[in-house]
mmCIF file of C-alpha atoms in Angstrom:
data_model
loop_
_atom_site.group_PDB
_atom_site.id
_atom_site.type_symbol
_atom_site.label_atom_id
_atom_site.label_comp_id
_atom_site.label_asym_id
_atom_site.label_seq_id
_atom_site.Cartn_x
_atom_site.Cartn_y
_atom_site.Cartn_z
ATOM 1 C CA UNK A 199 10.466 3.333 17.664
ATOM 2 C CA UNK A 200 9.580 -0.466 18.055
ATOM 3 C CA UNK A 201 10.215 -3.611 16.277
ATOM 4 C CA UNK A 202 6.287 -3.867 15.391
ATOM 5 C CA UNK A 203 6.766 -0.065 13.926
ATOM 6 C CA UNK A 204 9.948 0.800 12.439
ATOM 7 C CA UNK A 205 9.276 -1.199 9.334
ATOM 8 C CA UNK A 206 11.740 -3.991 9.407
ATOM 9 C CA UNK A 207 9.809 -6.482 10.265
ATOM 10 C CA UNK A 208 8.077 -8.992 7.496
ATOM 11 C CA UNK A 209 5.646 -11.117 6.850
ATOM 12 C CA UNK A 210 4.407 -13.782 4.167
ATOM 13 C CA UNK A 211 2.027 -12.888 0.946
ATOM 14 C CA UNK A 212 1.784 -13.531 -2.152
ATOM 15 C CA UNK A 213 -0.917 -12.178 -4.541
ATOM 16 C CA UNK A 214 -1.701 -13.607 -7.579
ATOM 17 C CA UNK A 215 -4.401 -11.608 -8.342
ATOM 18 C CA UNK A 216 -6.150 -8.312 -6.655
ATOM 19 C CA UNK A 217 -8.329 -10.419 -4.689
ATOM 20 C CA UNK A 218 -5.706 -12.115 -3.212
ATOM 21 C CA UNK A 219 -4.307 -8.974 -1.683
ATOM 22 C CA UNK A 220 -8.092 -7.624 -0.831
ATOM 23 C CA UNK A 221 -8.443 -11.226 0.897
ATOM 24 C CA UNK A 222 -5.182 -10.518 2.957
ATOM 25 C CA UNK A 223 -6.149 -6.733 3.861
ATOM 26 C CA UNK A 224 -9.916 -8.261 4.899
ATOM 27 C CA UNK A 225 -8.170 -10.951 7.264
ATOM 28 C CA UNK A 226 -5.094 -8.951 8.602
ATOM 29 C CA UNK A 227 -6.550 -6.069 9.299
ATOM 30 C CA UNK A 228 -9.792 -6.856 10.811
ATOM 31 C CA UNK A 229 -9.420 -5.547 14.297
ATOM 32 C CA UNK A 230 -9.364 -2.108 12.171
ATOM 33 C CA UNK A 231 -12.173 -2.606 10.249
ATOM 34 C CA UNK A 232 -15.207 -3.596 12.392
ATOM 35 C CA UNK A 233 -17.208 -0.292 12.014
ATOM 36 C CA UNK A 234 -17.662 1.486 8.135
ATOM 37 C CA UNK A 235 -14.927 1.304 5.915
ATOM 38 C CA UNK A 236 -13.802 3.999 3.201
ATOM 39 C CA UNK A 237 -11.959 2.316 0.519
ATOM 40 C CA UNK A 238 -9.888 5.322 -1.510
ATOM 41 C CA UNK A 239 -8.819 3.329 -5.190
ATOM 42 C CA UNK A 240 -10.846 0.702 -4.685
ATOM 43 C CA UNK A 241 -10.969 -0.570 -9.080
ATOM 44 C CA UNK A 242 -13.368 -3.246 -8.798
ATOM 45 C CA UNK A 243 -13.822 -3.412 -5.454
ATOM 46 C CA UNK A 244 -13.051 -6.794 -4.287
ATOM 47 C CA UNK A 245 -13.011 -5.863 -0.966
ATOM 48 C CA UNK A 246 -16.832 -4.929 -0.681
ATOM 49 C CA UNK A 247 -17.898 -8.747 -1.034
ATOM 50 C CA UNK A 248 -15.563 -9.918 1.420
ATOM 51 C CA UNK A 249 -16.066 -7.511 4.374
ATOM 52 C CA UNK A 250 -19.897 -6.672 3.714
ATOM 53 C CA UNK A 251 -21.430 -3.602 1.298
ATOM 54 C CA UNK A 252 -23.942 -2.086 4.664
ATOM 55 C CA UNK A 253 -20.484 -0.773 5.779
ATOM 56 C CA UNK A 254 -18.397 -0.438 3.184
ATOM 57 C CA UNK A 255 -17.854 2.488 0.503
ATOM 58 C CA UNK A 256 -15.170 2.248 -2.130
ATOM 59 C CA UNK A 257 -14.288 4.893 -4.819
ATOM 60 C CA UNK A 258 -12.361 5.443 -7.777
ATOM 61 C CA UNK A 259 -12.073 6.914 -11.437
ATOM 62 C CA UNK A 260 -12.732 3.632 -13.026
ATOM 63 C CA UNK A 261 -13.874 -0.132 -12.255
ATOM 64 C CA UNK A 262 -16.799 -0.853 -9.779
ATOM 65 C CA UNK A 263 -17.000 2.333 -7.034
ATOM 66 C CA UNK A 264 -19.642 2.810 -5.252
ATOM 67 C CA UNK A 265 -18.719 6.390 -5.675
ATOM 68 C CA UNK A 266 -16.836 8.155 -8.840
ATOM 69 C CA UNK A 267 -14.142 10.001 -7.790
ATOM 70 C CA UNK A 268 -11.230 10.918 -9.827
ATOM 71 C CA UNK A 269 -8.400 11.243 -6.864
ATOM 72 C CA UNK A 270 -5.776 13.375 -8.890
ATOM 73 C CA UNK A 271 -7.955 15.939 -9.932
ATOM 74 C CA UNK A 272 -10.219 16.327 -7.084
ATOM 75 C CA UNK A 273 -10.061 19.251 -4.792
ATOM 76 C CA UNK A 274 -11.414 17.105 -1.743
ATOM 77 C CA UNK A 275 -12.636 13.860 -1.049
ATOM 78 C CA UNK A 276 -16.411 14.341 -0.924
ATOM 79 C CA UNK A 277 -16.908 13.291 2.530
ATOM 80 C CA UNK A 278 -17.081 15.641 6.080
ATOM 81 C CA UNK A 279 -14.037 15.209 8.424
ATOM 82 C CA UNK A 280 -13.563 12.001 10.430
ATOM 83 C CA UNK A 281 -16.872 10.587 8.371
ATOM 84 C CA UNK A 282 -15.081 7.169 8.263
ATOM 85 C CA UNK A 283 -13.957 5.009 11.179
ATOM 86 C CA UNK A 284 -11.465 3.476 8.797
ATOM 87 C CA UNK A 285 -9.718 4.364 5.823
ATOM 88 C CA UNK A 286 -7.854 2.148 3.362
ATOM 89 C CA UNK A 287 -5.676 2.957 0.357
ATOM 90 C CA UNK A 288 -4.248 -0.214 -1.012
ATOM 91 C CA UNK A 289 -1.485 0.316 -3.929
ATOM 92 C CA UNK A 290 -3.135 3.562 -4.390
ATOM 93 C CA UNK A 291 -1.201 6.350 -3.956
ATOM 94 C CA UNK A 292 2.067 5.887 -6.278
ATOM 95 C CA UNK A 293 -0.518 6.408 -9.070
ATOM 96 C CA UNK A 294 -1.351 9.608 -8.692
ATOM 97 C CA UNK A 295 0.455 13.209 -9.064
ATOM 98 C CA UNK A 296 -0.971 14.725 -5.962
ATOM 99 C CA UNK A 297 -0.226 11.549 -3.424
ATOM 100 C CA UNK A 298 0.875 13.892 -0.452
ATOM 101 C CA UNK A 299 -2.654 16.130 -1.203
ATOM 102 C CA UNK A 300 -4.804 12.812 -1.046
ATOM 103 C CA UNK A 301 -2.732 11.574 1.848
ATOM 104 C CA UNK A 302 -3.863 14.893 3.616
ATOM 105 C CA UNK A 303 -7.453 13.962 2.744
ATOM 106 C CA UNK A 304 -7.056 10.156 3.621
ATOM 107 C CA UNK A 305 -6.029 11.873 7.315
ATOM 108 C CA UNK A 306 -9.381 14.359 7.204
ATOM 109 C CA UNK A 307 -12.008 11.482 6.451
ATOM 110 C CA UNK A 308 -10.884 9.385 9.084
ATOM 111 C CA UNK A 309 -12.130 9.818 12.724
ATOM 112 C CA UNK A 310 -9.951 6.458 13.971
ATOM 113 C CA UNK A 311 -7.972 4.393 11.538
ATOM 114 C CA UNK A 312 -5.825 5.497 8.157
ATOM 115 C CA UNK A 313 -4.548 1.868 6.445
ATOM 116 C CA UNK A 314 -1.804 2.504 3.574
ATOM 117 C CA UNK A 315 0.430 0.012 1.186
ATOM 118 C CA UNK A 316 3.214 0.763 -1.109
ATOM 119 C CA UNK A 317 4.807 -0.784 -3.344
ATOM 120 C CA UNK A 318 8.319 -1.613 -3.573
ATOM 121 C CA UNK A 319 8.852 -0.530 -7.135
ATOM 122 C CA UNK A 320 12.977 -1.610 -6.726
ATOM 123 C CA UNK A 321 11.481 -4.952 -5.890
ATOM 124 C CA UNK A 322 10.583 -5.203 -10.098
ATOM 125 C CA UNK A 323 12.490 -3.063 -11.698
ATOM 126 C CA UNK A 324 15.343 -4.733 -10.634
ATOM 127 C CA UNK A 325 15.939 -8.204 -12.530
ATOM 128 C CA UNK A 326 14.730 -6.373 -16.080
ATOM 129 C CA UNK A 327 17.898 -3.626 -15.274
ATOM 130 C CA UNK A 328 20.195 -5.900 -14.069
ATOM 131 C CA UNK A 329 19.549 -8.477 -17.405
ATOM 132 C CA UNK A 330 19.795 -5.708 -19.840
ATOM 133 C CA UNK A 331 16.115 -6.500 -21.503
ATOM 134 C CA UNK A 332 12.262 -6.868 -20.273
ATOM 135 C CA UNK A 333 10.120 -4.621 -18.852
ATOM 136 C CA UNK A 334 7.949 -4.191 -15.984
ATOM 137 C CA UNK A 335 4.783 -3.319 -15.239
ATOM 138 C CA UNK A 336 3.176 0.296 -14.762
ATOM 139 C CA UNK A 337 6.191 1.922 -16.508
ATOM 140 C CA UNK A 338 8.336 2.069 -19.948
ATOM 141 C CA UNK A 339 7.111 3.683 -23.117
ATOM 142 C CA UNK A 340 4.132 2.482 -24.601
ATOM 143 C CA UNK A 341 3.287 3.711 -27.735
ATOM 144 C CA UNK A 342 -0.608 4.084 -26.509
ATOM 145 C CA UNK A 343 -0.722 6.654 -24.071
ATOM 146 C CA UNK A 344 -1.853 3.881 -20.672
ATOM 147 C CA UNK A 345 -5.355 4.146 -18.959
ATOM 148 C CA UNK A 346 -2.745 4.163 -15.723
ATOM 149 C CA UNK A 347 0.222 4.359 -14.558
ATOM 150 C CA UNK A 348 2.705 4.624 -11.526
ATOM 151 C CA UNK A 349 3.690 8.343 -11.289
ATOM 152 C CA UNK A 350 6.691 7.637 -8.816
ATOM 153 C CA UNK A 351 9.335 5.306 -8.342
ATOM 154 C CA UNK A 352 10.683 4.296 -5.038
ATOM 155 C CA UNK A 353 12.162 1.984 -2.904
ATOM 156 C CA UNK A 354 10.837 0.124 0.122
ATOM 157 C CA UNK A 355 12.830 2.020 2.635
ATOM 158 C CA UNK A 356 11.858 5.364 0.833
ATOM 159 C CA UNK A 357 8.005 4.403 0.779
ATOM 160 C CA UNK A 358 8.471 3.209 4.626
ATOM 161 C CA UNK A 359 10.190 6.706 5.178
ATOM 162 C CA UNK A 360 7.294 8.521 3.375
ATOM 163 C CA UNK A 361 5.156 6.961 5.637
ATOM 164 C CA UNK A 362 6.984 7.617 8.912
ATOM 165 C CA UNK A 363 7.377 11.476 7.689
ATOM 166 C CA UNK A 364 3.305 11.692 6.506
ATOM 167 C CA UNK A 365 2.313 10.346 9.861
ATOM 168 C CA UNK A 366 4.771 12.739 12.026
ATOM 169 C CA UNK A 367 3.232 15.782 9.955
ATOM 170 C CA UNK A 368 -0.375 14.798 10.896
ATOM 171 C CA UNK A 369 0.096 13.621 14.651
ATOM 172 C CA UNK A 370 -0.582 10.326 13.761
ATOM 173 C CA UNK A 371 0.123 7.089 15.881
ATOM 174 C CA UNK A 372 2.217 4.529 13.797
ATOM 175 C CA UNK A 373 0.214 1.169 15.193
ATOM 176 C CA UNK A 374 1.916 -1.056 12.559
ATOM 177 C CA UNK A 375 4.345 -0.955 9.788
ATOM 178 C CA UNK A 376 5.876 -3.540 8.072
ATOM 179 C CA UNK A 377 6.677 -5.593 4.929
ATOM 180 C CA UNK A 378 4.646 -8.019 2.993
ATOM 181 C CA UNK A 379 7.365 -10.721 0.359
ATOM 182 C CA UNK A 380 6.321 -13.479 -1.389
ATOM 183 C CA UNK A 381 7.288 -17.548 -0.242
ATOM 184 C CA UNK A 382 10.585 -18.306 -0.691
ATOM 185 C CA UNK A 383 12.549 -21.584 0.066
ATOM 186 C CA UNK A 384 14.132 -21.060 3.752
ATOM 187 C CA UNK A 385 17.866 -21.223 2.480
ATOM 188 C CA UNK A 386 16.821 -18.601 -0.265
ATOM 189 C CA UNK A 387 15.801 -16.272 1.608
ATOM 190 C CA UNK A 388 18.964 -17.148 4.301
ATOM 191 C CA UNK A 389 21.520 -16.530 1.827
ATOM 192 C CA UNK A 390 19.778 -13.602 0.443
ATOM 193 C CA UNK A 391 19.937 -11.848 3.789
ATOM 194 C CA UNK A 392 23.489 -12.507 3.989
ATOM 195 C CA UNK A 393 24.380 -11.372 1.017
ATOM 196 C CA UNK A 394 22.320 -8.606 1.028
ATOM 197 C CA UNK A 395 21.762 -7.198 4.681
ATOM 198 C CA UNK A 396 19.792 -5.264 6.196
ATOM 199 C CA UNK A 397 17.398 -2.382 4.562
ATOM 200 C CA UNK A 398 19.301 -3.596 1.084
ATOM 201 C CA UNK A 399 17.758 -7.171 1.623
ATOM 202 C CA UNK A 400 14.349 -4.608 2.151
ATOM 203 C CA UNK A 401 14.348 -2.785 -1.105
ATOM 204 C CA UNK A 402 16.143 -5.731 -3.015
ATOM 205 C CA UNK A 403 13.280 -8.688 -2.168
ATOM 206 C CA UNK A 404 10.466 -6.862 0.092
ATOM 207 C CA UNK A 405 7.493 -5.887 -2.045
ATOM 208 C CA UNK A 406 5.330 -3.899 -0.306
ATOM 209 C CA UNK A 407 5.190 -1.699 2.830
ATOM 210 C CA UNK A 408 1.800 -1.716 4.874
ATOM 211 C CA UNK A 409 1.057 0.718 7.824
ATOM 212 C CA UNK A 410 -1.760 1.535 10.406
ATOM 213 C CA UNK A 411 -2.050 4.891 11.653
ATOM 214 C CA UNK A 412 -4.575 6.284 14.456
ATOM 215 C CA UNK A 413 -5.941 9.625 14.530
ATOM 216 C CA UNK A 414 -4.730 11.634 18.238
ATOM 217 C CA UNK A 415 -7.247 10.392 20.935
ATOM 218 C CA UNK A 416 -9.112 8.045 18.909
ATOM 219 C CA UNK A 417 -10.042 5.310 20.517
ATOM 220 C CA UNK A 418 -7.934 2.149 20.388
#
């Protein structure tokens, strides 16, 4: 395994907003995503504007799909094998029951590229436990049952280790994986590291974990 994919490495983002993140996923992945894109939990579909709708496809349960597609209930996507050159699935799968069933199908509907994020859920959960009060977002109690929810909770080495096993089960090439935190001062993040290092600094401050898969004897 190499520095670019045993998940250690990092880069800078922050996202204010879900067009921030589509923004990011538009710019650093775009040597994936020249040829027609599936977009699996694509809400609103930010990503469609930016990249161009004659080759993109997103679908979902609710927001703006192109397609309506609830993901936890459905049998299989709707869509032959390898029907997509790429596939994304952005801050998708910790929302549903059957993640490891749509990761299967994620694999099927590709013919060359499979693009998945996770969260680090540690990452938010952590200053709420440690104070004693607060909450944060996607879990707790409500008293209204919630439109959605997270349906797991994980840390950024465990989603990074999901990721390595899902691949290894499918034959998959691991192109890239790494982790996405947000700005921090340079001495911050320093002392941080210190105090905290290695894959504790990961699931402490790291907030999500991106990888890039290719299907055996696709082209590169």
């Amino acid at each position: 395994m190499t520095a670019a994919t045993n998940g250690l490495a990092t880069e800078f983002a922050t996202f204010r907003e879900r067009r921030d993140r589509s923004r990011y996923v538009a710019r650093r992945f775009a040597d994936y995503l020249r040829e027609a894109v599936l977009d699996v939990g694509c809400y609103e579909a930010p990503l469609r504007e930016i990249i161009g709708a004659e080759r993109y496809l997103g679908i979902d349960i609710a927001g703006s799909p192109d397609l309506v597609v609830d993901l936890d209930t459905a049998r299989a996507l709707p869509f032959g094998d390898s029907a997509f050159p790429s596939v994304v699935c952005i801050e998708v799968l910790e929302h549903l029951d059957h993640l490891h069933h749509v990761f299967d199908e994620l694999v099927r509907v590709a013919s060359r590229y499979v693009i998945v994020s996770l969260p680090n859920c540690w990452r938010d959960a952590r200053r709420p436990i440690e104070r004693g009060k607060g909450g944060f977002a996607h879990y707790g109690l409500p008293a209204e049952r919630p439109l959605d929810r997270h349906k797991w909770f994980f840390g950024y080495v465990e989603g990074r280790d999901f990721l390595l096993a899902a691949a290894a089960r499918h034959g998959l090439e691991v192109v890239e994986l790494f982790g996405t935190e947000q700005h921090r001062n340079a001495l911050v993040r320093a002392w941080r590291r210190a105090r905290y290092p290695g894959l504790r600094y990961h699931n402490r401050y790291v907030q999500t974990v991106w990888a890039v898969m290719r299907k055996p004897g696709a082209p590169r």
